[in-house]
Short mmCIF file of C-alpha atoms and ligand atoms in Angstrom, two decimals:
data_model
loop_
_atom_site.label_atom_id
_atom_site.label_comp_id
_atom_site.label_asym_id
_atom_site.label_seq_id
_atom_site.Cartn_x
_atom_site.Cartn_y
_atom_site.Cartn_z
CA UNK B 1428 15.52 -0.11 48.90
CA UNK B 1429 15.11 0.05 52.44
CA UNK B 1430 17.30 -2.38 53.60
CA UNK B 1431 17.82 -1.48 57.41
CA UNK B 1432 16.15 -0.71 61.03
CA UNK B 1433 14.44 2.05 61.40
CA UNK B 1434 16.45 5.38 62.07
CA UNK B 1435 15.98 6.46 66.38
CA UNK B 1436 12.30 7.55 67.78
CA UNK B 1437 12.08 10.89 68.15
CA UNK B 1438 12.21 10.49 71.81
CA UNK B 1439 15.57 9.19 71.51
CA UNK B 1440 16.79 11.89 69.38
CA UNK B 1441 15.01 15.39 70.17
CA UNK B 1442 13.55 16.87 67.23
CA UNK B 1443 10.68 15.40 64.85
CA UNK B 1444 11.88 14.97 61.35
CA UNK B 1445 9.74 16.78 58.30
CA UNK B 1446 10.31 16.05 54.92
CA UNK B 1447 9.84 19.02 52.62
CA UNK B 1448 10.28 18.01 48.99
CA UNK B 1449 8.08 14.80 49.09
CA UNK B 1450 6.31 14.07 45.87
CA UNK B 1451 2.83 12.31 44.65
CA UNK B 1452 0.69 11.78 41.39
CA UNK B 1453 -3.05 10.76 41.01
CA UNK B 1454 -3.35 7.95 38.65
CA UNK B 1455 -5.28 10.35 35.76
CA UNK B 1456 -2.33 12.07 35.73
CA UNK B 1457 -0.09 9.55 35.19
CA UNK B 1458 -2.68 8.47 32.51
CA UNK B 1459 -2.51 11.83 31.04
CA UNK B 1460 1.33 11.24 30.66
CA UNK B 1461 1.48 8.12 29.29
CA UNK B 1462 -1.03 9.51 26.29
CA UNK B 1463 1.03 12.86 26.09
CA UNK B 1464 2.31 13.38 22.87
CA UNK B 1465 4.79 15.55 23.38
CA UNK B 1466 7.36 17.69 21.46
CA UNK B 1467 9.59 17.97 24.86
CA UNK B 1468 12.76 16.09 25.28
CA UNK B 1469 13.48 16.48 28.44
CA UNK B 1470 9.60 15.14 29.30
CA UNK B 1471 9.82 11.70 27.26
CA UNK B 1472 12.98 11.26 28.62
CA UNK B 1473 11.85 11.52 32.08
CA UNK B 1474 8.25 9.70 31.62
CA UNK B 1475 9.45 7.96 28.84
CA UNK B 1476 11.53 6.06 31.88
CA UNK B 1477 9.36 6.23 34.86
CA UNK B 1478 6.19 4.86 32.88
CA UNK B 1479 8.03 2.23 30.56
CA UNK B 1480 11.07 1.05 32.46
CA UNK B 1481 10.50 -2.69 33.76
CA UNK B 1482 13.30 -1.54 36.81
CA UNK B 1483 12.93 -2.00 40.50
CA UNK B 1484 13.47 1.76 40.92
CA UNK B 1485 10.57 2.57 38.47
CA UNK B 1486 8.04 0.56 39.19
CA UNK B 1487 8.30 1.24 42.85
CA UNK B 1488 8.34 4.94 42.00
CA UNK B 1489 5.25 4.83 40.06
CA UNK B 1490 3.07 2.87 42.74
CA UNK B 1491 4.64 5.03 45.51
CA UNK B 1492 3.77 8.38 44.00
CA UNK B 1493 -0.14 7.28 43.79
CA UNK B 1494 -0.20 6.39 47.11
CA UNK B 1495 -1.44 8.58 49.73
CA UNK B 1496 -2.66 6.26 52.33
CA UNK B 1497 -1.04 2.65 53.79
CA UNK B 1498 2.15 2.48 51.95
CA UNK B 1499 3.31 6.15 52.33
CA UNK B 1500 2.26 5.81 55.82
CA UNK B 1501 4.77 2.60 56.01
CA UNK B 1502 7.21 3.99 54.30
CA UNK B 1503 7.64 6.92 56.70
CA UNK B 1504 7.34 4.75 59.86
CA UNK B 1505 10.50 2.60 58.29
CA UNK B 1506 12.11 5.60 57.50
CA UNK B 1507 11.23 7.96 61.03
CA UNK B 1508 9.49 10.65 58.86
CA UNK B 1509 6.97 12.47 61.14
CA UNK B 1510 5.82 14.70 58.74
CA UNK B 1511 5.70 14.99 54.92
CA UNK B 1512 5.26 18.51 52.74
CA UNK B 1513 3.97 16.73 49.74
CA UNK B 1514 3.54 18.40 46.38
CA UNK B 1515 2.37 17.24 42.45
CA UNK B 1516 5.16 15.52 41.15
CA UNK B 1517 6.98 17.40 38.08
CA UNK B 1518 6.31 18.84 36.02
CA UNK B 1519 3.08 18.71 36.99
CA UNK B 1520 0.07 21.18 35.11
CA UNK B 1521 2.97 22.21 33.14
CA UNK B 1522 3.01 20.18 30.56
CA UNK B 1523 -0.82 20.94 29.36
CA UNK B 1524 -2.76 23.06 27.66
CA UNK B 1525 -4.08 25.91 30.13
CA UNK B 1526 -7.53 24.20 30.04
CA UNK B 1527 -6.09 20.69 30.70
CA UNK B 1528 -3.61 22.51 33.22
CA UNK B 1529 -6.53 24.57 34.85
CA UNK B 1530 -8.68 20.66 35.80
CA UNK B 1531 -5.29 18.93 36.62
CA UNK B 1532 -4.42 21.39 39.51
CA UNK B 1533 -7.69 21.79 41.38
CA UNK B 1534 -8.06 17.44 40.75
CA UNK B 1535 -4.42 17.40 42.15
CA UNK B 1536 -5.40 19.64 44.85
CA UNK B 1537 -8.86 17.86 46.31
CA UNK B 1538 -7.10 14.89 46.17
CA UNK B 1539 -4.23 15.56 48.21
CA UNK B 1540 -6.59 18.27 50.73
CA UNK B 1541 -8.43 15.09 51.22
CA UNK B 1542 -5.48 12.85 52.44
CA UNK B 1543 -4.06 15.70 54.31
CA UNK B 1544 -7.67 16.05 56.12
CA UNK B 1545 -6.96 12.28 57.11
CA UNK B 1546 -3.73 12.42 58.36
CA UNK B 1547 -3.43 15.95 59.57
CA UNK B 1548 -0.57 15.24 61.56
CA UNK B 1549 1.42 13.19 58.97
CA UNK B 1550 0.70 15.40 55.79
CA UNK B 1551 0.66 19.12 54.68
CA UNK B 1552 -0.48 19.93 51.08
CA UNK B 1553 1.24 22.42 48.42
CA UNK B 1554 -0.68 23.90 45.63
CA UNK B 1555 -0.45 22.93 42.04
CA UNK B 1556 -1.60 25.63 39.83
CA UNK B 1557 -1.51 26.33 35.76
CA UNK B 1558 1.14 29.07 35.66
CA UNK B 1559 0.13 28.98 31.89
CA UNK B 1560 -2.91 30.82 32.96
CA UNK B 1561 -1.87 33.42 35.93
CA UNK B 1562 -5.77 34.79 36.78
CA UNK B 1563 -6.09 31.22 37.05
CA UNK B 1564 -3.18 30.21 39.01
CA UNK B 1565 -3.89 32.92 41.46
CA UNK B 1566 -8.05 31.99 42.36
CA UNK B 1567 -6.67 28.29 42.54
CA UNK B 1568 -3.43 29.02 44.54
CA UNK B 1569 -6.35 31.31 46.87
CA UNK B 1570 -8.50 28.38 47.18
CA UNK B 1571 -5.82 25.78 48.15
CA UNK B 1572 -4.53 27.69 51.12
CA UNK B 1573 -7.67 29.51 52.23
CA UNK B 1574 -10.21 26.25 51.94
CA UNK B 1575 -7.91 23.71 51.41
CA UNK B 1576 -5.46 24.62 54.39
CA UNK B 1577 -2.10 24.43 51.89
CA UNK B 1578 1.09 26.23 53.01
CA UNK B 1579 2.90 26.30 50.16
CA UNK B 1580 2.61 26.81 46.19
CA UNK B 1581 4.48 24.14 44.10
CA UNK B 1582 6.15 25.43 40.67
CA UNK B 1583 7.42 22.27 38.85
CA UNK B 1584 10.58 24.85 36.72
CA UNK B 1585 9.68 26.06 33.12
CA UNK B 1586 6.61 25.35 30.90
CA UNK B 1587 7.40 24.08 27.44
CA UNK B 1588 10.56 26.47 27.30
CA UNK B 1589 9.14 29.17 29.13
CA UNK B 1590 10.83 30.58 32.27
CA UNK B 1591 8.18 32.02 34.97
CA UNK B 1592 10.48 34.96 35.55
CA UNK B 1593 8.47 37.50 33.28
CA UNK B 1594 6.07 40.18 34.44
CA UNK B 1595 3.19 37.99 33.27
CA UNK B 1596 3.63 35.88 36.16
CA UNK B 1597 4.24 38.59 39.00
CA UNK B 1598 -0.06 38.24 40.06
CA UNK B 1599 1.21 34.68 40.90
CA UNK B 1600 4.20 35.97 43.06
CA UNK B 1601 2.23 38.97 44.15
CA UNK B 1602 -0.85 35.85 45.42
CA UNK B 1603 1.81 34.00 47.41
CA UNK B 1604 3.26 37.36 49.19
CA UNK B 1605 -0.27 38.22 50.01
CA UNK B 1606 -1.23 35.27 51.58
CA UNK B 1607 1.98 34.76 52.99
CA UNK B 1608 2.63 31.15 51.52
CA UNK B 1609 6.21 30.39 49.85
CA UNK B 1610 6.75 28.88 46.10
CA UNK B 1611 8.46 25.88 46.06
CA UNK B 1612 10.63 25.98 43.11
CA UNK B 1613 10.70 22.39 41.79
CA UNK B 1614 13.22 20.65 39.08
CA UNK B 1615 11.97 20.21 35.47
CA UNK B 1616 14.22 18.68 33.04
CA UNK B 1617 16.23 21.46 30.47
CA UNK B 1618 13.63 22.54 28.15
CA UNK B 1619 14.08 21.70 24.60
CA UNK B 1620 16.58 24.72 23.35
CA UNK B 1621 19.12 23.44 25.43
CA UNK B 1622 18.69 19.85 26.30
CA UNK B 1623 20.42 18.15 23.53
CA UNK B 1624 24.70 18.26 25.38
CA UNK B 1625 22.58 16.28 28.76
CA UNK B 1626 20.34 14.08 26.62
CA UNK B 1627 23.99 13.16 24.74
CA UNK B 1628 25.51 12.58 28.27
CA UNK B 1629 23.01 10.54 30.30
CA UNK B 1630 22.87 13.91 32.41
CA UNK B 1631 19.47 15.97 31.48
CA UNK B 1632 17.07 14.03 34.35
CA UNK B 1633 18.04 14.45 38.50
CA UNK B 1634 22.11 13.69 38.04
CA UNK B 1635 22.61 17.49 36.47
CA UNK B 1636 19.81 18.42 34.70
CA UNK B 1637 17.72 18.97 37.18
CA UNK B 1638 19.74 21.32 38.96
CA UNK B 1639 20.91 23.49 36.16
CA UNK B 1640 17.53 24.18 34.91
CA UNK B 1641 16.37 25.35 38.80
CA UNK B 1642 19.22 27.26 39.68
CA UNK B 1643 19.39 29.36 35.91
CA UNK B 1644 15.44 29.66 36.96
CA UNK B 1645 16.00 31.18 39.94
CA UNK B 1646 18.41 33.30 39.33
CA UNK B 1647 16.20 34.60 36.76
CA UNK B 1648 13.69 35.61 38.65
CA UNK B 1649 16.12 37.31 40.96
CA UNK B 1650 17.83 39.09 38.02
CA UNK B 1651 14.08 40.00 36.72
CA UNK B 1652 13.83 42.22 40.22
CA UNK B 1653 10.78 39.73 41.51
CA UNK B 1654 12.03 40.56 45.11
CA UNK B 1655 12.74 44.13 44.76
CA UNK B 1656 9.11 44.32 43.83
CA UNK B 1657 7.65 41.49 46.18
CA UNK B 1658 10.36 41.73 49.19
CA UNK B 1659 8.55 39.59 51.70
CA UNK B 1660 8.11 36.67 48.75
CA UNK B 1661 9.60 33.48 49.77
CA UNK B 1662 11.47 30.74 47.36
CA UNK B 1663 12.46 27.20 48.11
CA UNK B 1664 15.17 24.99 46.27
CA UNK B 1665 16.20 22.14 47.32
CA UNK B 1666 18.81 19.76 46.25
CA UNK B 1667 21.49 22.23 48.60
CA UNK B 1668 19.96 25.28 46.71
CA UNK B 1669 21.07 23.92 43.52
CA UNK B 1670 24.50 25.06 43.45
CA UNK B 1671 23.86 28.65 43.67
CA UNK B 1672 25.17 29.21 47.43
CA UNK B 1673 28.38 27.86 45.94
CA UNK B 1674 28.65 30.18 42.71
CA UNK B 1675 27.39 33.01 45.31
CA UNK B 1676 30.34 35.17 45.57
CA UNK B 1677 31.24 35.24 41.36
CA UNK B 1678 27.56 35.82 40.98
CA UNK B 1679 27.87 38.81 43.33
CA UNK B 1680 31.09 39.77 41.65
CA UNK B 1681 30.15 39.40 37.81
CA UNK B 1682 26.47 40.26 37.81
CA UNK B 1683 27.59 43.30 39.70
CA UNK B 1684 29.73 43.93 37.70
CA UNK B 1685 27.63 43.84 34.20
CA UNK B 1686 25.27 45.79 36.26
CA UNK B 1687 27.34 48.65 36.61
CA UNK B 1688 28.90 48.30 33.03
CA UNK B 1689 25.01 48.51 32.13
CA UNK B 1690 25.70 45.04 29.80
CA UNK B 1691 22.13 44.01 28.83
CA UNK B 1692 20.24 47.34 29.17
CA UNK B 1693 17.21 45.45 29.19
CA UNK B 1694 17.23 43.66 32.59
CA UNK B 1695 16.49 45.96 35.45
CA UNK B 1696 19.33 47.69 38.35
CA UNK B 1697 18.94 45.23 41.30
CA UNK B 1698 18.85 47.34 44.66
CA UNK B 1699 20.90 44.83 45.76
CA UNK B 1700 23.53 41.88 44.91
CA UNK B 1701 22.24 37.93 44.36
CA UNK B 1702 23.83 37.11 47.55
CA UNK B 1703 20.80 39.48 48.86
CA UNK B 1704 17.91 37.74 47.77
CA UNK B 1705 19.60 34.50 48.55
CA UNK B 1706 19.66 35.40 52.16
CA UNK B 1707 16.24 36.89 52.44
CA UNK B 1708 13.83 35.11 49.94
CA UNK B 1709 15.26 31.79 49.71
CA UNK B 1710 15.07 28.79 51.47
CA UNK B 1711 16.84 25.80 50.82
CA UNK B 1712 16.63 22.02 51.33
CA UNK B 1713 18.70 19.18 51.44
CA UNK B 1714 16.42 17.09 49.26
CA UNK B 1715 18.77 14.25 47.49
CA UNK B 1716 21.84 15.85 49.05
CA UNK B 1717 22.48 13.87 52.10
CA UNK B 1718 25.72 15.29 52.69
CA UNK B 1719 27.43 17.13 55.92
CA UNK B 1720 29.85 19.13 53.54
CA UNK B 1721 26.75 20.27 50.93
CA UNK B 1722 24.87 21.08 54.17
CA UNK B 1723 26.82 23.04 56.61
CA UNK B 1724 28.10 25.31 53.63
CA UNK B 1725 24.63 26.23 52.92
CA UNK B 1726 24.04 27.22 56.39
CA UNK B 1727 27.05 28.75 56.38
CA UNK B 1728 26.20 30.91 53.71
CA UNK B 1729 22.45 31.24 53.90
CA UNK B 1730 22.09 30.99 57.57
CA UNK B 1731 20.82 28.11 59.97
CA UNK B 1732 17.51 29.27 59.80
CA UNK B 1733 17.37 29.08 55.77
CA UNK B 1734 18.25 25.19 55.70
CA UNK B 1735 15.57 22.37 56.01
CA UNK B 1736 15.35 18.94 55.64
CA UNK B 1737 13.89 16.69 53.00
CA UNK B 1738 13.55 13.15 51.32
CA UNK B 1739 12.67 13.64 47.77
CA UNK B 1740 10.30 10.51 48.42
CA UNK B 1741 10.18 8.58 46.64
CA UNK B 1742 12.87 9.23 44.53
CA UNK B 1743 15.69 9.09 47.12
CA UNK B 1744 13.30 6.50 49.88
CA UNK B 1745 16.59 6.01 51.62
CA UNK B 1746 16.23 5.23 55.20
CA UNK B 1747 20.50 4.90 55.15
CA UNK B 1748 20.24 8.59 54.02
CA UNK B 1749 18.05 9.67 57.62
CA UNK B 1750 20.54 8.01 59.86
CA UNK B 1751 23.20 9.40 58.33
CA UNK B 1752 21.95 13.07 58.50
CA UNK B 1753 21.07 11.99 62.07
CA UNK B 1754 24.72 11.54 62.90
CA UNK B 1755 25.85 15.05 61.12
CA UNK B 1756 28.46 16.65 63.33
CA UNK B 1757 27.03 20.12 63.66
CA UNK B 1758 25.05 21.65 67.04
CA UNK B 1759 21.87 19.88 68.39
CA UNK B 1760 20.33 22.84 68.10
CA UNK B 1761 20.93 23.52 64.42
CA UNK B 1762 20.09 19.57 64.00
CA UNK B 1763 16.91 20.33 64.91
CA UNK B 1764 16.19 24.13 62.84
CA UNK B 1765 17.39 21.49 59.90
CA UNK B 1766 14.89 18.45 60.98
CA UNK B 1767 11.91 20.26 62.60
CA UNK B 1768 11.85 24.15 63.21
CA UNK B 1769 12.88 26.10 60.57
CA UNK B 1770 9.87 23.63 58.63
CA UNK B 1771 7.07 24.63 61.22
CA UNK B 1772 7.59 28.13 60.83
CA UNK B 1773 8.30 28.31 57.46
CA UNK B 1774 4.73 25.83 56.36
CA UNK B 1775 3.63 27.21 59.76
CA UNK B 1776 2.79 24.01 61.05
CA UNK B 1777 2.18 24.97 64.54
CA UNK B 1778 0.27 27.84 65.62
MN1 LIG N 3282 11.81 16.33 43.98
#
């Protein structure tokens, strides 16, 4: 995959590069997978692949996401990655039972707390959680950043079908306002009621999938009013924010526009319009987009300071990829909010 030198120092080029969307798996919970029998498209489809698939791409993605130690290590040397956010591959607890879900996250957790107390200065953890059981989700998410040091909660898109949008899931978003700790909101596949057009297609997994499923998600927890009642909570998308900054100004338009028409009576007045809660509780990253066009608009639209790098390792391992958002012609100094600064203070990673 890696089939080049290794992008500049940091010396040579000014700003440390952190990686923001990186992704692991114990081995029991690959194990757990492969045993899964599951009712859930959009899950066999994925882990029907990744576990069975003789490929290169594969097998190389299974062996990276269980490793925590030499390899990843490598792997970010060849690649110039100072720093890796690194989070319980999707979908994570969410596939489980809430007992099952409950053991996977704090396993999940002391595993990766353990790695990041190795390599303090290469690795930051998020928390995994089992959003199936909230009182749960919100000792364990209190745990992981309070003991555990974590900076981030990971939410790997629906469970089974279920969007985390309703009020039965505001202690979690209430948790992560309180200790000040943003929700990364991760891809899942589309959930079974509306997989079937992408499974026909070849498009359900990381090609299109992927994004429609996070960006309807978010947008439903916008729509629910989750930020007029929590306005200092904090989202992350990545993949260039899914699409949404560039449906922003008909989502302003048209849900505005329902909203005053009172259309569905059931979802609440928003104080204020998408484009909002877009520029105050979400930040976006670049993960698998490593594109000048994809990223400046995002900026653009969400601001500099709303924009951050990452891999997607080690789905997208692609030292090409690093040099090539090295060599983006926009200011040095928003080069580095995208590489290094807008990540420290958002995972506040120095003090
Ligand atoms: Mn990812």
């Amino acid at each position: 995959m890696v089939n080049n030198d290794a992008p500049a120092r940091t010396a040579a080029r000014g700003y440390r590069r952190i990686a923001t969307e990186e992704a692991f798996a114990p081995a029991s919970v690959l194990e757990l997978y492969r045993n899964l029998k599951l009712d859930d498209p959009g899950f066999n489809s994925l882990w029907g692949f990744y576990l069975n698939s003789p490929s290169e791409r594969a097998v190389s993605v299974i062996r990276r996401l269980q490793d925590l130690g030499a390899e990843r290590l490598a792997d970010m040397e060849a690649t110039g990655i100072d720093h890796q956010i690194i989070a319980l591959t999707s979908p994570g607890t969410q596939v489980f039972d809430a007992a099952t879900a409950r053991s996977v996250a704090i396993e999940a957790n002391d595993i990766l707390a353990e790695a990041c107390r190795a390599h303090p200065d290469r690795y930051t953890g998020m928390a995994a959680m089992a959003p199936q059981d909230p009182a749960s989700a919100v000792k364990e998410i209190e745990r992981a950043v309070r003991q555990l040091g974590f900076k981030a909660v990971i939410l790997n898109g629906h469970t089974l079908g279920e969007y985390h949008d309703g009020a039965q899931y505001w202690p979690i978003f209430e948790a992560a306002e309180a200790l000040d700790v943003p929700i990364y909101l991760h891809p899942n596949a589309p959930p079974k009621q509306m997989i079937a057009p992408f499974l026909e297609a070849g498009l359900d997994g990381a090609v299109y999938g992927f994004g429609v499923d996070t960006g309807l998600h978010m947008l439903r927890i916008i729509c629910a009013g989750v930020f007029d009642r929590f306005p200092k909570l904090q989202f992350i998308i990545g993949h260039a924010g899914e699409a949404l900054p560039f449906w922003q100004y008909r989502l302003d338009y048209m849900y505005g526009a329902g909203q005053r028409a009172r259309r569905y009576p059931h979802m609440p007045l928003l104080a204020h319009p998408i484009s909002h809660y877009l520029a105050n509780n979400v930040y976006i990253t670049n993960s698998g987009v490593a594109w000048q066009p994809a990223i400046e608009f995002c900026q653009k639209v969400i601001g500099v300071d709303r924009v951050l790098y990452a891999m997607d390792y080690p789905y997208q391992f692609q030292a090409d990829e690093v040099r090539t958002l090295d060599e983006m012609s926009i200011p040095d100094d928003h080069k580095k909010k995208f590489f290094q600064t807008n990540a420290e203070r958002v995972f506040k990673l120095v003090d």
